[in-house]
Structure formats: structure tokens, C-alpha cells
XYZ file of C-alpha atoms in Angstrom:
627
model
C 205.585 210.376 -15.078
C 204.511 207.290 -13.351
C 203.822 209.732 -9.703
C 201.728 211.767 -12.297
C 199.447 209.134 -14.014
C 199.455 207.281 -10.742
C 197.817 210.373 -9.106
C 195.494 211.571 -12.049
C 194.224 207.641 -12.233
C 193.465 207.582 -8.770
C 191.899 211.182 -9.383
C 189.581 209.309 -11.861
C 188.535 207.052 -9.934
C 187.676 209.057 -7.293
C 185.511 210.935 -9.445
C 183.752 208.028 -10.572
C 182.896 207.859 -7.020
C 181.545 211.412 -7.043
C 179.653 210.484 -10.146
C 178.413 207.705 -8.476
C 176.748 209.428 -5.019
C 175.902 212.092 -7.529
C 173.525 209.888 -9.003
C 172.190 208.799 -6.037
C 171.656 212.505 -4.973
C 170.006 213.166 -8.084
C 167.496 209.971 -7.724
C 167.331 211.254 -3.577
C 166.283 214.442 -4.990
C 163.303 212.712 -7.741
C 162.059 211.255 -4.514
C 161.751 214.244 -2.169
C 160.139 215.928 -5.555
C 157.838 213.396 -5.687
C 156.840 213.269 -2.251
C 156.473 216.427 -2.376
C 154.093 216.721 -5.114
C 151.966 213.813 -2.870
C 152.144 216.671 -0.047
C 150.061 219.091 -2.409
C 147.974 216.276 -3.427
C 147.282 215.670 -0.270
C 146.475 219.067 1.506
C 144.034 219.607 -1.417
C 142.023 216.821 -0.435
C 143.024 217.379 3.568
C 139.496 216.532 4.711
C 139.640 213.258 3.152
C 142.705 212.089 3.272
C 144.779 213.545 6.202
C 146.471 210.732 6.628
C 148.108 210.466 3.356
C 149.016 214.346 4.172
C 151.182 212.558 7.312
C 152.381 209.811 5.346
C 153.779 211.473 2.511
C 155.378 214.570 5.003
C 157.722 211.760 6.456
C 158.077 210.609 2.787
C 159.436 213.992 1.932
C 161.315 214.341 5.538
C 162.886 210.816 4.489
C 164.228 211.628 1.424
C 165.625 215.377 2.076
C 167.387 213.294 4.557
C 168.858 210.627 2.337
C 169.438 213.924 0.191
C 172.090 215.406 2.887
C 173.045 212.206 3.649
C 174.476 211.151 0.217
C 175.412 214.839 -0.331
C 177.807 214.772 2.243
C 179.396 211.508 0.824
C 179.781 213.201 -2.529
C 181.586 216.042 -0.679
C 183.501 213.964 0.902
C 184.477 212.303 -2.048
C 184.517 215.772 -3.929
C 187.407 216.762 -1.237
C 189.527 213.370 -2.126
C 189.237 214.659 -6.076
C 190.386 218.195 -4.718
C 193.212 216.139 -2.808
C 194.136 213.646 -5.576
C 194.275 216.771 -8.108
C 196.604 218.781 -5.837
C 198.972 215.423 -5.795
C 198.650 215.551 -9.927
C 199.711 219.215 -9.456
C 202.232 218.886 -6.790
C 203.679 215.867 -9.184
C 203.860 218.033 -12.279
C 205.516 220.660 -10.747
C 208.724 218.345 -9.357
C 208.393 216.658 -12.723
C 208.985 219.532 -14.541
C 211.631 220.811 -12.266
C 213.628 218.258 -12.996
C 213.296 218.431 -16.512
C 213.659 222.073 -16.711
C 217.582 221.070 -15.657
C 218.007 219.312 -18.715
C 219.592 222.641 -19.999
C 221.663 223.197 -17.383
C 222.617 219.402 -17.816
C 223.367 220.198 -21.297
C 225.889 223.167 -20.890
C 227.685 221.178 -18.401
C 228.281 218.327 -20.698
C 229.086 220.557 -23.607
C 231.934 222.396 -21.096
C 233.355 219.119 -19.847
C 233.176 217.745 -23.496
C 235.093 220.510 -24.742
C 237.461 220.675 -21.612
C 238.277 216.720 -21.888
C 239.258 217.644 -25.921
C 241.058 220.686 -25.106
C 243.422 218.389 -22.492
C 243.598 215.131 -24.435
C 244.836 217.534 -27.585
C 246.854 220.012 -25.477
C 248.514 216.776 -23.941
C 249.235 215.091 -27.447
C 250.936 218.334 -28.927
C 252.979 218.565 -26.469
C 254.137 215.125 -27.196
C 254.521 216.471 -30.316
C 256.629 219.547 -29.198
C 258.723 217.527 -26.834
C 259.609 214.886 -29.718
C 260.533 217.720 -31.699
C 262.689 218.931 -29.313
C 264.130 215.269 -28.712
C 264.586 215.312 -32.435
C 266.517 218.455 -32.764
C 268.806 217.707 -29.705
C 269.276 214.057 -31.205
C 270.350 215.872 -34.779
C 272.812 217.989 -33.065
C 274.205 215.310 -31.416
C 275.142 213.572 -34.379
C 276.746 216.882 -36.158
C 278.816 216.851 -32.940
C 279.469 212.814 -33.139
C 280.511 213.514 -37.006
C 282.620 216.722 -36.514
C 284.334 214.466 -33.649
C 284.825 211.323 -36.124
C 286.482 214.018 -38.714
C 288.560 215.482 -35.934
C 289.646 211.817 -34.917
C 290.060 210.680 -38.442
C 292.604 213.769 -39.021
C 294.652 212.953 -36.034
C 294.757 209.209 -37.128
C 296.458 210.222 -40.375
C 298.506 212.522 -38.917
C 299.467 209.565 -36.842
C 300.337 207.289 -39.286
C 301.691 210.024 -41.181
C 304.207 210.608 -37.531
C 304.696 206.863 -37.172
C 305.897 206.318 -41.072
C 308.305 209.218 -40.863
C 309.791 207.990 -37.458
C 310.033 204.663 -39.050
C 311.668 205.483 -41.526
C 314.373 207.451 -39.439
C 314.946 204.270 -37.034
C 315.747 202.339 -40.620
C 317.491 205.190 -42.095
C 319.572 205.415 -38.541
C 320.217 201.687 -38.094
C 321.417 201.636 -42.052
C 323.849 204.465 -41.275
C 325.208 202.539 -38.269
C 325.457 199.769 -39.955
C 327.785 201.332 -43.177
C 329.729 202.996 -40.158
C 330.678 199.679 -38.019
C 331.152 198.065 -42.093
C 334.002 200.480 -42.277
C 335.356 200.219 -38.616
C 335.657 196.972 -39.453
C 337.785 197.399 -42.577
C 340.059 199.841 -41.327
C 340.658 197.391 -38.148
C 341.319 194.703 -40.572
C 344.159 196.663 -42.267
C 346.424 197.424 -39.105
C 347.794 200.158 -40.566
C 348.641 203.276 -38.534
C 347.534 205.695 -40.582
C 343.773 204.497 -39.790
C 344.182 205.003 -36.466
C 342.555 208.456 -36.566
C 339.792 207.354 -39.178
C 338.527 204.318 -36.516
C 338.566 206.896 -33.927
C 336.738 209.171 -35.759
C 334.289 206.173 -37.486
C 334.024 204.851 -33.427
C 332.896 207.965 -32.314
C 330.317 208.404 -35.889
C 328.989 205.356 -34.853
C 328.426 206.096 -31.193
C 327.017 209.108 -32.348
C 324.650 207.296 -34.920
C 324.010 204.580 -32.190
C 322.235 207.337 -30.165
C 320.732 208.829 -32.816
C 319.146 205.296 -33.548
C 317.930 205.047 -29.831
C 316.226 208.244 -30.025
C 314.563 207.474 -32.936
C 313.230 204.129 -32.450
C 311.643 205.873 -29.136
C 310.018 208.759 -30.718
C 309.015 205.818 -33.606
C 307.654 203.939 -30.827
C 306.113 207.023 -29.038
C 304.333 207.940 -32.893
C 303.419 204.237 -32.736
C 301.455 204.532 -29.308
C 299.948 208.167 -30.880
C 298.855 206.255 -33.841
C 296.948 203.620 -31.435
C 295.431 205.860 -29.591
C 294.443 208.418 -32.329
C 292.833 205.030 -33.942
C 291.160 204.057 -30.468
C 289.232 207.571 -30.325
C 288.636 207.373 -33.909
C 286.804 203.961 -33.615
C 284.536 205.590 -30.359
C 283.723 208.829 -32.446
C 282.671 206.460 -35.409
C 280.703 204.090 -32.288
C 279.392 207.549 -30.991
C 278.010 208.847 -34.513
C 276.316 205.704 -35.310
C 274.607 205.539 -31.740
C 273.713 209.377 -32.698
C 272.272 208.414 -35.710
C 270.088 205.566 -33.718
C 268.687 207.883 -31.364
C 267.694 210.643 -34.544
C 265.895 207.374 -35.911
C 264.248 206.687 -32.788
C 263.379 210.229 -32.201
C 262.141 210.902 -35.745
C 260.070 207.664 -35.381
C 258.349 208.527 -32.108
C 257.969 211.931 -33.670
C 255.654 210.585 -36.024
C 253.929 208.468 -33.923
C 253.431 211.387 -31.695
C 251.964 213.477 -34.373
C 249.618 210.456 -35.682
C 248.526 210.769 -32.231
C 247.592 214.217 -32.361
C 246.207 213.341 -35.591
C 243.488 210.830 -33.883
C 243.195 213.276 -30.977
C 241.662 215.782 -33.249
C 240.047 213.195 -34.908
C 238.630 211.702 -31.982
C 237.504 215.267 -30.517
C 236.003 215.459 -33.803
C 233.818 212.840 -33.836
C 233.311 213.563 -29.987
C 232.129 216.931 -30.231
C 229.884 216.043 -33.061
C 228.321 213.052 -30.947
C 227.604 215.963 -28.376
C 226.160 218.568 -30.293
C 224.022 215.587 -32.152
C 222.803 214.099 -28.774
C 222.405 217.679 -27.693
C 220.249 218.982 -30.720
C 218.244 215.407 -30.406
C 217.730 216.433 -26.708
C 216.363 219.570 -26.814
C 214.366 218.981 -29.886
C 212.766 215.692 -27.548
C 212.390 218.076 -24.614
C 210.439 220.898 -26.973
C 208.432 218.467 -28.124
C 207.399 216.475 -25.119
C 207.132 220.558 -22.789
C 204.779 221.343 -26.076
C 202.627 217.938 -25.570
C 202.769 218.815 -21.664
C 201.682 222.496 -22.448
C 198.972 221.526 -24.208
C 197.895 219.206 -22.049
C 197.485 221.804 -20.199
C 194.423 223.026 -21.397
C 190.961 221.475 -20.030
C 189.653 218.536 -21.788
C 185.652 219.448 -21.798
C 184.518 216.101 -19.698
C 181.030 215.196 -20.251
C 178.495 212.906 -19.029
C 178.324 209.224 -19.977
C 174.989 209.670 -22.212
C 175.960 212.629 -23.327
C 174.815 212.038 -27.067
C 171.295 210.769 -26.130
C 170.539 213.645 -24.177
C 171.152 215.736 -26.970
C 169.903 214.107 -29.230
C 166.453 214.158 -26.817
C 167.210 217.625 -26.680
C 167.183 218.292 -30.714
C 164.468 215.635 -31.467
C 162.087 217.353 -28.599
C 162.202 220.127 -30.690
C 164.709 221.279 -28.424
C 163.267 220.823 -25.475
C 165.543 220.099 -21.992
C 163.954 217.721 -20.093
C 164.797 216.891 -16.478
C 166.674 214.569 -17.319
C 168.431 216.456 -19.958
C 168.893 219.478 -17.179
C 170.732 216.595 -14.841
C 173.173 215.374 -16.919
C 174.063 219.321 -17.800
C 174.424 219.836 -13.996
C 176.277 216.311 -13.694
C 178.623 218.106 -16.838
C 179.198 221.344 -14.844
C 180.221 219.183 -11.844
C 182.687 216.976 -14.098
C 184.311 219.873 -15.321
C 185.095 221.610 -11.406
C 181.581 223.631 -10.893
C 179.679 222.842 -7.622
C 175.884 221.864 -8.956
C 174.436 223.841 -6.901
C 176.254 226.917 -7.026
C 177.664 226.636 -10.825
C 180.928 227.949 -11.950
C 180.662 230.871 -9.948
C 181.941 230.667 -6.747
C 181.834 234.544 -5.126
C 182.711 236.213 -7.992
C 185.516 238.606 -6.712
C 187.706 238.846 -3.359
C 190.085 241.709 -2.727
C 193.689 241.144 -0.213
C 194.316 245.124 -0.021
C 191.156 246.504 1.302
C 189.493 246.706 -2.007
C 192.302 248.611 -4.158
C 192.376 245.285 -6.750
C 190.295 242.619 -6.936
C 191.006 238.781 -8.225
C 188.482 236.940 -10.276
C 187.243 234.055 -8.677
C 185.887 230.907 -10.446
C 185.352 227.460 -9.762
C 186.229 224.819 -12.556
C 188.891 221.954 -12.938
C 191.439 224.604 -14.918
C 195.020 224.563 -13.699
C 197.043 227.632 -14.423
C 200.322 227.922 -15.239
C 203.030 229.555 -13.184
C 204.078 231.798 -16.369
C 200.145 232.121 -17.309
C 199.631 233.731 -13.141
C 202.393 236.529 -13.502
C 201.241 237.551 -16.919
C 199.304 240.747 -16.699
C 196.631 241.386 -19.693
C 194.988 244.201 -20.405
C 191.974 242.083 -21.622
C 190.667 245.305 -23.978
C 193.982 245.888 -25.546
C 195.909 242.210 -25.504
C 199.171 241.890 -27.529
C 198.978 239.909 -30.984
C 200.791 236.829 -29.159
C 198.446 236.763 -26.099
C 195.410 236.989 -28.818
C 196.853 234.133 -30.541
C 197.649 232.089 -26.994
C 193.891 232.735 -25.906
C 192.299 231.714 -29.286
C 194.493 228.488 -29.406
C 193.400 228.132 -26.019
C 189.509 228.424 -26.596
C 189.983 226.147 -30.099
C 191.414 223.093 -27.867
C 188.763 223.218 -25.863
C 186.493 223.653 -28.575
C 187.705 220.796 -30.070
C 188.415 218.440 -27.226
C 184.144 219.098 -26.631
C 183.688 218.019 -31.035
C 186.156 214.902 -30.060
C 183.543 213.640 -27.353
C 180.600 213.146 -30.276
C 182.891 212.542 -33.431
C 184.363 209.499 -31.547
C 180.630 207.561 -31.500
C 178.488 207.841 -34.752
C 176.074 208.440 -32.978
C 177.486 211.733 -31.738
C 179.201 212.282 -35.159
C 175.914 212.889 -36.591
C 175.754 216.453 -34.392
C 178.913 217.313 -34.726
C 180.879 218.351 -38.310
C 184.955 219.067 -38.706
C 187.602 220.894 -36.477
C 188.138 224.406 -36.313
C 191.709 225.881 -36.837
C 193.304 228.723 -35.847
C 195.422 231.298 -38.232
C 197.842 234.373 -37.897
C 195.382 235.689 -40.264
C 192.328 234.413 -39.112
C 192.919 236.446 -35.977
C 193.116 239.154 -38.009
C 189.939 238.895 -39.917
C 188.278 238.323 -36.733
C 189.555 241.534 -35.530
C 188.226 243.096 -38.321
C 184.782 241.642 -38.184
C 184.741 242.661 -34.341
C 185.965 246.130 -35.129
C 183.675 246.211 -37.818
C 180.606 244.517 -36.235
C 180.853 245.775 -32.445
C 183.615 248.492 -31.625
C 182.977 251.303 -34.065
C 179.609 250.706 -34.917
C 177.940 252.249 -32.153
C 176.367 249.035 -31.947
C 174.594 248.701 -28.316
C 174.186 244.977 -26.659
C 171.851 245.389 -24.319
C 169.559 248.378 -26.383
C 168.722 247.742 -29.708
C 165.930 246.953 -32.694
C 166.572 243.704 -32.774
C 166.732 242.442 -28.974
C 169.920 240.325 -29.370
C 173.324 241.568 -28.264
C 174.681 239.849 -31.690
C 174.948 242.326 -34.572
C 174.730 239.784 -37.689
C 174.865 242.169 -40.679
C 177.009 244.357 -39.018
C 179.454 240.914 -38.899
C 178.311 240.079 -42.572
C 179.206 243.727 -43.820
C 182.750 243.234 -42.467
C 182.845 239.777 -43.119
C 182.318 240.390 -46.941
C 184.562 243.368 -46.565
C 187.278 241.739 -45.410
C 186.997 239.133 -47.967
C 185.445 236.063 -46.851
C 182.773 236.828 -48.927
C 179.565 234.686 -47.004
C 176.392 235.340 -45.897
C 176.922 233.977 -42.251
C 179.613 234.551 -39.846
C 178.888 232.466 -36.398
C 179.615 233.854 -33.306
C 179.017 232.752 -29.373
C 179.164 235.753 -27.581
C 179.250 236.260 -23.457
C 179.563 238.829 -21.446
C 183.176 237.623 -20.585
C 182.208 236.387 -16.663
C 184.852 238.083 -14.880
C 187.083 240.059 -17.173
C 184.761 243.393 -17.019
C 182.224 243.317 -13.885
C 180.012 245.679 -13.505
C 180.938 246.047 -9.733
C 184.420 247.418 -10.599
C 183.233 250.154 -12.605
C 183.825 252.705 -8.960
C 186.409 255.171 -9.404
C 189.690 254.203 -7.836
C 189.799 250.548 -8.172
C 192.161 248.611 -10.145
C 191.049 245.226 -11.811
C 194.060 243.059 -11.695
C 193.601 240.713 -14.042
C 196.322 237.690 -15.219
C 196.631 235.396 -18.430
C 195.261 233.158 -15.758
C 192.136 235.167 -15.226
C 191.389 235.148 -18.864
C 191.730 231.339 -19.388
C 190.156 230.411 -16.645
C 186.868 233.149 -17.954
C 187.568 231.871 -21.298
C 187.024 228.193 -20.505
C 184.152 228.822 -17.588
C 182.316 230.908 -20.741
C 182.680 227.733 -23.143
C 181.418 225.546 -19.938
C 178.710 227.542 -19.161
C 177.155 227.989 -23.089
C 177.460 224.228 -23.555
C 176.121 223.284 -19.973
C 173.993 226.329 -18.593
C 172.306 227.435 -22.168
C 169.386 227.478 -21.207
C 167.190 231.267 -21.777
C 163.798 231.061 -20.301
C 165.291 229.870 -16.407
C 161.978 230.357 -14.526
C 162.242 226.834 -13.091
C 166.126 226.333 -13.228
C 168.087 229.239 -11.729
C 171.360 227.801 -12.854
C 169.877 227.156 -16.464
C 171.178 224.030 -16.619
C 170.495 222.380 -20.473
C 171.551 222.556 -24.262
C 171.337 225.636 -26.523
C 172.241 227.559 -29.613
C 175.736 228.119 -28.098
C 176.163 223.959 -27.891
C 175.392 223.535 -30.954
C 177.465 226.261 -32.166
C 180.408 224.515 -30.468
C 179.292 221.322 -31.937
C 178.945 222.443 -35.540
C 175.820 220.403 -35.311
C 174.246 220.173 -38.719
C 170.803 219.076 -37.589
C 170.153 221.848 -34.885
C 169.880 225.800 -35.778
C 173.340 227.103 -35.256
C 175.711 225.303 -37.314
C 178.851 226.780 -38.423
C 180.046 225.358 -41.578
C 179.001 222.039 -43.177
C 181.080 223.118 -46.676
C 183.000 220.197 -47.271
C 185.394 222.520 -49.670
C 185.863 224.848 -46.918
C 188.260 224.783 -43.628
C 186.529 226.090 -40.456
C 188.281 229.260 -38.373
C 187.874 230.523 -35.130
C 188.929 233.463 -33.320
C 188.595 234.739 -29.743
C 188.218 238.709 -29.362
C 187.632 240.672 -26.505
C 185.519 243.701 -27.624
C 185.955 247.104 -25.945
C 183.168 246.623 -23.315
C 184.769 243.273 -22.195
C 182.785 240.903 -23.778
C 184.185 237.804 -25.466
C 183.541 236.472 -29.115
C 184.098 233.406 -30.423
C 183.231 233.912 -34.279
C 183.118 230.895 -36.713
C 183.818 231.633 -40.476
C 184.947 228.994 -43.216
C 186.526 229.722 -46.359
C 184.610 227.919 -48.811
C 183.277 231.399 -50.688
C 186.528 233.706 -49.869
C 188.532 234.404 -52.988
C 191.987 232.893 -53.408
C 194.205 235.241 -51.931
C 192.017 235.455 -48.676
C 191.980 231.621 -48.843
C 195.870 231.403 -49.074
C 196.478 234.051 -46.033
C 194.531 231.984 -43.683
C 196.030 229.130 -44.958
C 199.540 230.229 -43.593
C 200.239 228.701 -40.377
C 197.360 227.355 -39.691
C 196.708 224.715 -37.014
C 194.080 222.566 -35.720
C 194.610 222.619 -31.782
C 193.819 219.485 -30.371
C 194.445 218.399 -26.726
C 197.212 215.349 -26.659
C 196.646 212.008 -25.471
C 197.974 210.731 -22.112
C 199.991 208.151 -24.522
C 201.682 210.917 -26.637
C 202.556 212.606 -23.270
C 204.434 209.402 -22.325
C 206.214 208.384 -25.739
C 207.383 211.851 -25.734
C 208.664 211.671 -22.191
C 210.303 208.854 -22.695
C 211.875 209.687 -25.973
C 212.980 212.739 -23.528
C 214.737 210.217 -21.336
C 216.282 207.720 -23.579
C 217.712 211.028 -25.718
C 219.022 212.615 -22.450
C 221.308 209.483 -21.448
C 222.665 209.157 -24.322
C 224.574 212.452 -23.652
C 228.013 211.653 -23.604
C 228.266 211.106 -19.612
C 232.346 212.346 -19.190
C 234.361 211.063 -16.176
C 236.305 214.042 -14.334
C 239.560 215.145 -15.941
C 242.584 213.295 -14.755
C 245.889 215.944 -14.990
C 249.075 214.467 -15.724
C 251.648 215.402 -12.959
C 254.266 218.108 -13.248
C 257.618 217.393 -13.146
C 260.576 219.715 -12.166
């Protein structure tokens, strides 16, 4: 933005510049006039005073010369505006390049925003999953660690149950030995012969019993070393389930934690995406606005002379009269607003690239087109509703920007009354009136009883029938400049005409009735001066065209283009229509104003300070796969 006003300030004061040697061509030019009105005083009295016929030649020589001279500085300086504008253009046109990627810009961050939430939740899930898993596994693990503690506990008692019995036997063996050696003993004590057998048979009881008693006490101690061990493997089982029963605990709690995390993940997407689609909408709705204050700036800002006001006002008060003076500052206006003062707005008219098969308008004024507005084609007798509305917004800007260049001085206030505003249904009133007034009325321009190309009762019969119910419906009217020339009316050619075109005929038409409005141009063939059509524009309540000055009313305007190419500009208030017609152009209605170079910039930088704070996402960093 800074390039932009950089180049349009140093635009500015370049004009200034042409302004400047303007004014000295002007005051060049009062002196060659002068001189040369001493020239014809002085061949009239040659005789007398040849002299002064010699003198004042060279005056006259002197001054055309200072003339050219200071002509060529304010071409040269008229070339460095050309220049400086073209910088303003070229600047524009990379400004809004790179703002017209703020969409793009957009979409990208909404896909990486959504990518980045898609991974961080996919990524905590499966936290989630594999916790569950861990979970499950650590669950079986302890029905396995329990079924082994039962299996262990079983084979313990079973043990114990082993190692009882077998103890038992070892003390039921060594009680038996010890009755059968009690015995032995007795019948060894006795000596008698007749025990002989019985010791022999108690010896070999007892050795037999002896054995027995050995193999007991092993299989005792053998049920012994079972119970041990059965105990041993009991005591890991029991040390296994409990470490199973850790590890479910640990699982189960990382479980949770896992799903609290997916939990904030969400949360956090949440909250992200919302952040994204606020600083999105907040974007967009910055960019609309500040591409609507650049669009509109857009449209030409009517420049006008310094003393614009008091050469009006000369102009009204001399019973409006356009003195020289008056004439100069409307030829210092046209060359403000683009037109060459000596040629006017028109600079050839028409020029043809294909040998004459279409022709391009030609005009020369400080409009810049639009890209979009250059590819539009318009068929200017049969324009959409849209392009009707775009033109008439168009015309009421400019209107308005020329009311905002008296209303800002009281001085200039005093000519000029209200805004005019623009309506879906204004449009279509004006249609009517034109319809009404112009295309099926027969009504001719050029040929008719009353000698002016405006048909007013024809425009208050279809005023009141449409229901504005006044006696006076304004209208400026032109021929339309280069939208329907007479020297295209030969068979076979094809006007190719653009929404550019129209503007730029539009806007040369408003130029040329505030600037060149002058009728009777036997002394001024560029007409340069004030007229009914200026004060028209003005809504000046002291001259004899005013529009409205009904402080209950709301002034309208609508642009038409009639079916024999001429453009209207019709002015109607609503003071007198009747409620219903009052509430229909109510609806939607605007008052187009041109925006200020500081809206232009707040907006812009609202643009910027809404586009950083788009989330700005750092690439996506994949977690590795394992095997």
C-alpha cells in the first residue's frame, strides 16, 4: 500500500506542477491576446502609428513564444503524471495479486489444519487401541497366573496329603519293628527250645519290617522333597499372579491416561478448528471489505479547480454568464480530470485493429478500467439488470464525489443540496419513465415542437404513472459520446463495445456537462463553462435546474441507455410518491460515495493483521514405523 500512495502522492505533485505551467500558459496566452488586440489597434491607425504596429507584432511574436515554451514544460510534466499514474497502476495490480492469494492461503491452512488434527487424533487412538490391547493381554495373563496358583495350590495339598501318609507308614513301620525286636527279646530271655522256631520266625518278621521301614522313610522323604517343591512353585505362581495383577493396574492406568489424551486431542482440534474457521471468516470478511473500498475507489473522483466555488458562483450571480475566466478554470477542470485543453475529452474518437470490422472507443480522461470491466461485453441498448445497476452506481459516485467538492466549504454548500442514492427499484422506475418518456413514444430528439431533445411531460406522464406522483422529473441527457456513433451506422461493421467503454462514456459525459456546458460556442469551440447540466449535478438551489430541495424527500438517480444510444441520468425524489412507492425504493438503497485514501488503508491493514493471525502450522512430523 505504501508503493501505491507513494506513487499516487508523487502523481499529485506532479500535477501540481502541470497546474502550475498551466497557469502560466493561460496568463502566456492573456498576453499574446492582448497584444494581439494592440495589432488591430494598431493597423487601424497604420498611418499614424506604424510603429506601434511593429512594436506590438514582436509583442505578440514574444508571447506565442513564451506560449510554446511553457506548453512544452506542461507536456513534459503532463508525460511524468502519465508515468507516475502507470506506476499507481502497475502498483495496484501486484498489490492485488498478492492479495487475491489470500484464498488460496486460506484453503491451504484449512487442509494442513485439518491434516495436523486428523494425525495428532489418529496418533492418540491408537494409543488408545494399543493400551487396550496391553490391557487385554495383561488380563489374560493373570487368568493364566491364577489358574497356575490353583494348579500349584492342588499339588501342594496333594503333597502334604503324600508326605502325611508316608509319615505315618515310617511311624507305623518303626512301631511294628519295635513290638517285633520287644518279643525277640523275650523269647531269647526264656532259653527255652521250643522258641527256637518263634525267634527265627520273629528275626526274619523283623528283618522283613526293618526293610519295610527303609522303604518307607525314603518314599516319606521323597513325599517330603515333593511337598517342597510343590510349595516352591506354589509361592512363584502366587509371585507371578500378583506381578500379573501389577501390570493389569499399570495397563488399566495408562489406558486411561491414554484415552484422557484422546479426550484433549479432540478437544484441542476442537478449539483448533474453530480458531481457523474464526480467523478464516474474520479474513475474508476483512478482505471483502477492504477489495469493496478498493473497488470503489475505483471510480473517478471529479477533481476540480482550486476556486472552483467562486467561479460558479460568478457564473450564477452574472446571470449566468461564463466569463474568461470562468471558461479557464473549466478548461483547467477538463485537464485535471485526463482531457488535453486543447483537444477536450475526445481524443480521435474511434480506431479499428482488423481493417475496420470493429472499432474501439477512444477517450481521453484520468479513468482506469478494470481488468474484469475490459472483457465484459455490453450490449449498451439491451444491458442486463446487474450491469444497469453497476453503471448507475457508477455514474452516482461520481455524481456525488462532484456534490462532495462544494458541500465540504459553505460557501459551495450553498449550490449544492443532499446526495443522490441508488435503488433496485429506482432503476426500475427509471426504466419506466425512459420507456415511457423516450422509447415508445415516438418521441424524436433532434425533430420536434419544442426544440429540446428532453421530453418533460412525456417523463411527468410516466413519472406520475409509475407512482412518484410529481410535477418534475430531472434529467441530463447526452448523446452517449461513443456508445452509438453515427459513423458506425455502415452495414457490416461491428461496434465492440466493453463495460469499459461504457464507464469510461459514462464518466467523459458527466465531465463534459459539468466542464464543456456551454450552448452558444461561437467563441469557444470546446464550450468550455457552467450550465444547466452543472447545476443539475449540483442540485444547486439558486440556479434553474435543481433537482430536489424537499427536505422530507430522498433523492434517486438512475442511468438508462435509451434505444438510440443516448444516456439519461434522471433525478426524482420521493417526497410526493405514496407509501408503497416510497417503501420499494427504500429497499436497498445506497448512497455511493467514493472512499477515502484513509478507509482504503485501515481496511488494508485490518486485511493484514486478520491474515496473520491464521493459525501458521509447522509441517507434519510422522512418527516412525516399527516392524
Amino acid at each position: 500500500m505504501q508503493t501505491v500512495n507513494s506513487a499516487q502522492n508523487t502523481v499529485k505533485v506532479d500535477q501540481s506542477a502541470v497546474n502550475a505551467q498551466q497557469a502560466v500558459v493561460n496568463s502566456a496566452a492573456a498576453e499574446a491576446n492582448s497584444a494581439s488586440a494592440a495589432v488591430e489597434s494598431a493597423v487601424t491607425s497604420a498611418a499614424q502609428n506604424q510603429s506601434n504596429v511593429q512594436s506590438a507584432a514582436s509583442a505578440v511574436q514574444a508571447a506565442n513564444s513564451a506560449v510554446s515554451d511553457q506548453q512544452q514544460v506542461v507536456n513534459s510534466n503532463s508525460a511524468q503524471v502519465n508515468s507516475d499514474q502507470s506506476a499507481v497502476s502497475s502498483a495496484k495490480e501486484l498489490q492485488a495479486s498478492a492479495e487475491a492469494r489470500l484464498s488460496d492461503y486460506i484453503v491451504a491452512s484449512q487442509a494442513a489444519a485439518t491434516s495436523a488434527f486428523n494425525f495428532a487424533l489418529e496418533n492418540a487412538q491408537k494409543a488408545v487401541n494399543d493400551q487396550q490391547d496391553a490391557v487385554n493381554a495383561a488380563s489374560q495373563a493373570v487368568n493364566t497366573a491364577q489358574s497356575a496358583v490353583q494348579a500349584q495350590q492342588n499339588a501342594v495339598s496333594i503333597a502334604q496329603q503324600t508326605a502325611s501318609q508316608a509319615a505315618a507308614q515310617v511311624a507305623k513301620d518303626a512301631s511294628a519293628v519295635a513290638d517285633a525286636q520287644q518279643r525277640l527279646d523275650a523269647l531269647k530271655n526264656n532259653g527255652s527250645n521250643d522258641n527256637v522256631t518263634a525267634t527265627a520266625q520273629l528275626q526274619s518278621t523283623i528283618s522283613q519290617l526293618q526293610k519295610q521301614l527303609a522303604n518307607d522313610k525314603q518314599a516319606a522323604q521323597n513325599a517330603q522333597q515333593m511337598l517342597e517343591s510343590a510349595q516352591q512353585n506354589y509361592d512363584h505362581a502366587t509371585a507371578a499372579q500378583k506381578a500379573a495383577e501389577e501390570k493389569v493396574n499399570q495397563t488399566k492406568a495408562a489406558l486411561a491416561k491414554a484415552q484422557q489424551a484422546v479426550t484433549t486431542a479432540q478437544a484441542n482440534a476442537d478449539a483448533a478448528q474453530q480458531k481457523v474457521a474464526t480467523a478464516k471468516a474474520d479474513a475474508l470478511k476483512a478482505l471483502e471489505t477492504y477489495n469493496n473500498y478498493k473497488n470503489d475507489n475505483g471510480v473517478p473522483t471529479v477533481k476540480t479547480p482550486s476556486d472552483i466555488v467562486q467561479q460558479y458562483e460568478s457564473y450564477i450571480n452574472g446571470n449566468r454568464y461564463n466569463s474568461p475566466q470562468v471558461k479557464s478554470d473549466c478548461a483547467e477542470g477538463i485537464a485535471l480530470n485526463g482531457g488535453d485543453p486543447a483537444k477536450g475529452l475526445m481524443s480521435t474518437g474511434w480506431t479499428s485493429t482488423d481493417g475496420g470490422k470493429t472499432w474501439t472507443p477512444l477517450l481521453k480522461t484520468n479513468y482506469q478500467a478494470t481488468a474484469q470491466d475490459k472483457a465484459e461485453k455490453v450490449d449498451p441498448r439491451n444491458m442486463t439488470a446487474a450491469q444497469q445497476t453497476e453503471i448507475t452506481k457508477f455514474a452516482a459516485q461520481i455524481v456525488n464525489s462532484f456534490r462532495d467538492s462544494f458541500q465540504s466549504t459553505a460557501a459551495g454548500a450553498a449550490h449544492s443540496y443532499g446526495k443522490v442514492k441508488v435503488s433496485p427499484y429506482a432503476t426500475e422506475l427509471g426504466n419506466q419513465v425512459i420507456d415511457g418518456a423516450y422509447n415508445n413514444s415516438g418521441w424524436n430528439k433532434s425533430s420536434n415542437a419544442t426544440g429540446s431533445p428532453h421530453n418533460e411531460n412525456g417523463m411527468v406522464t410516466a413519472a406520475n404513472k409509475a407512482g412518484l406522483n410529481t410535477g418534475f422529473v430531472g434529467e441530463n441527457l447526452s448523446t452517449g459520446l461513443l456508445l452509438d456513433p453515427a459513423s458506425l451506422h455502415i452495414a457490416g461493421l461491428k461496434q465492440s463495445t466493453s463495460m469499459a467503454d461504457v464507464k469510461q462514456s459514462i464518466y467523459a459525459g458527466i465531465l463534459a456537462m459539468i466542464y464543456q456546458d456551454v450552448e452558444n460556442a461561437a467563441d469557444a469551440p470546446l464550450y468550455y463553462g457552467f450550465g444547466g447540466h452543472t447545476e443539475a449535478f449540483l442540485n444547486d438551489p439558486k440556479g434553474m435546474n435543481g433537482i430536489s430541495y424537499d427536505d422530507n424527500g430522498n433523492q434517486y438517480m438512475t442511468v438508462t441507455i435509451d434505444k438510440d444510444g443516448w444516456v439519461h441520468y434522471n433525478f426524482f425524489d420521493d417526497g410526493h410518491a405514496n407509501a408503497e412507492v416510497k417503501n420499494k425504493l427504500a429497499q436497498g438503497a445506497t448512497t455511493p460515495e467514493n472512499v477515502s485514501a484513509a478507509q482504503i488503508n485501515n481496511a488494508h491493514n485490518d486485511y493484514l493483521q486478520k491474515k496473520v493471525q491464521l493459525p501458521q502450522l509447522k509441517p507434519l512430523q510422522r512418527l516412525p514405523k516399527t516392524g
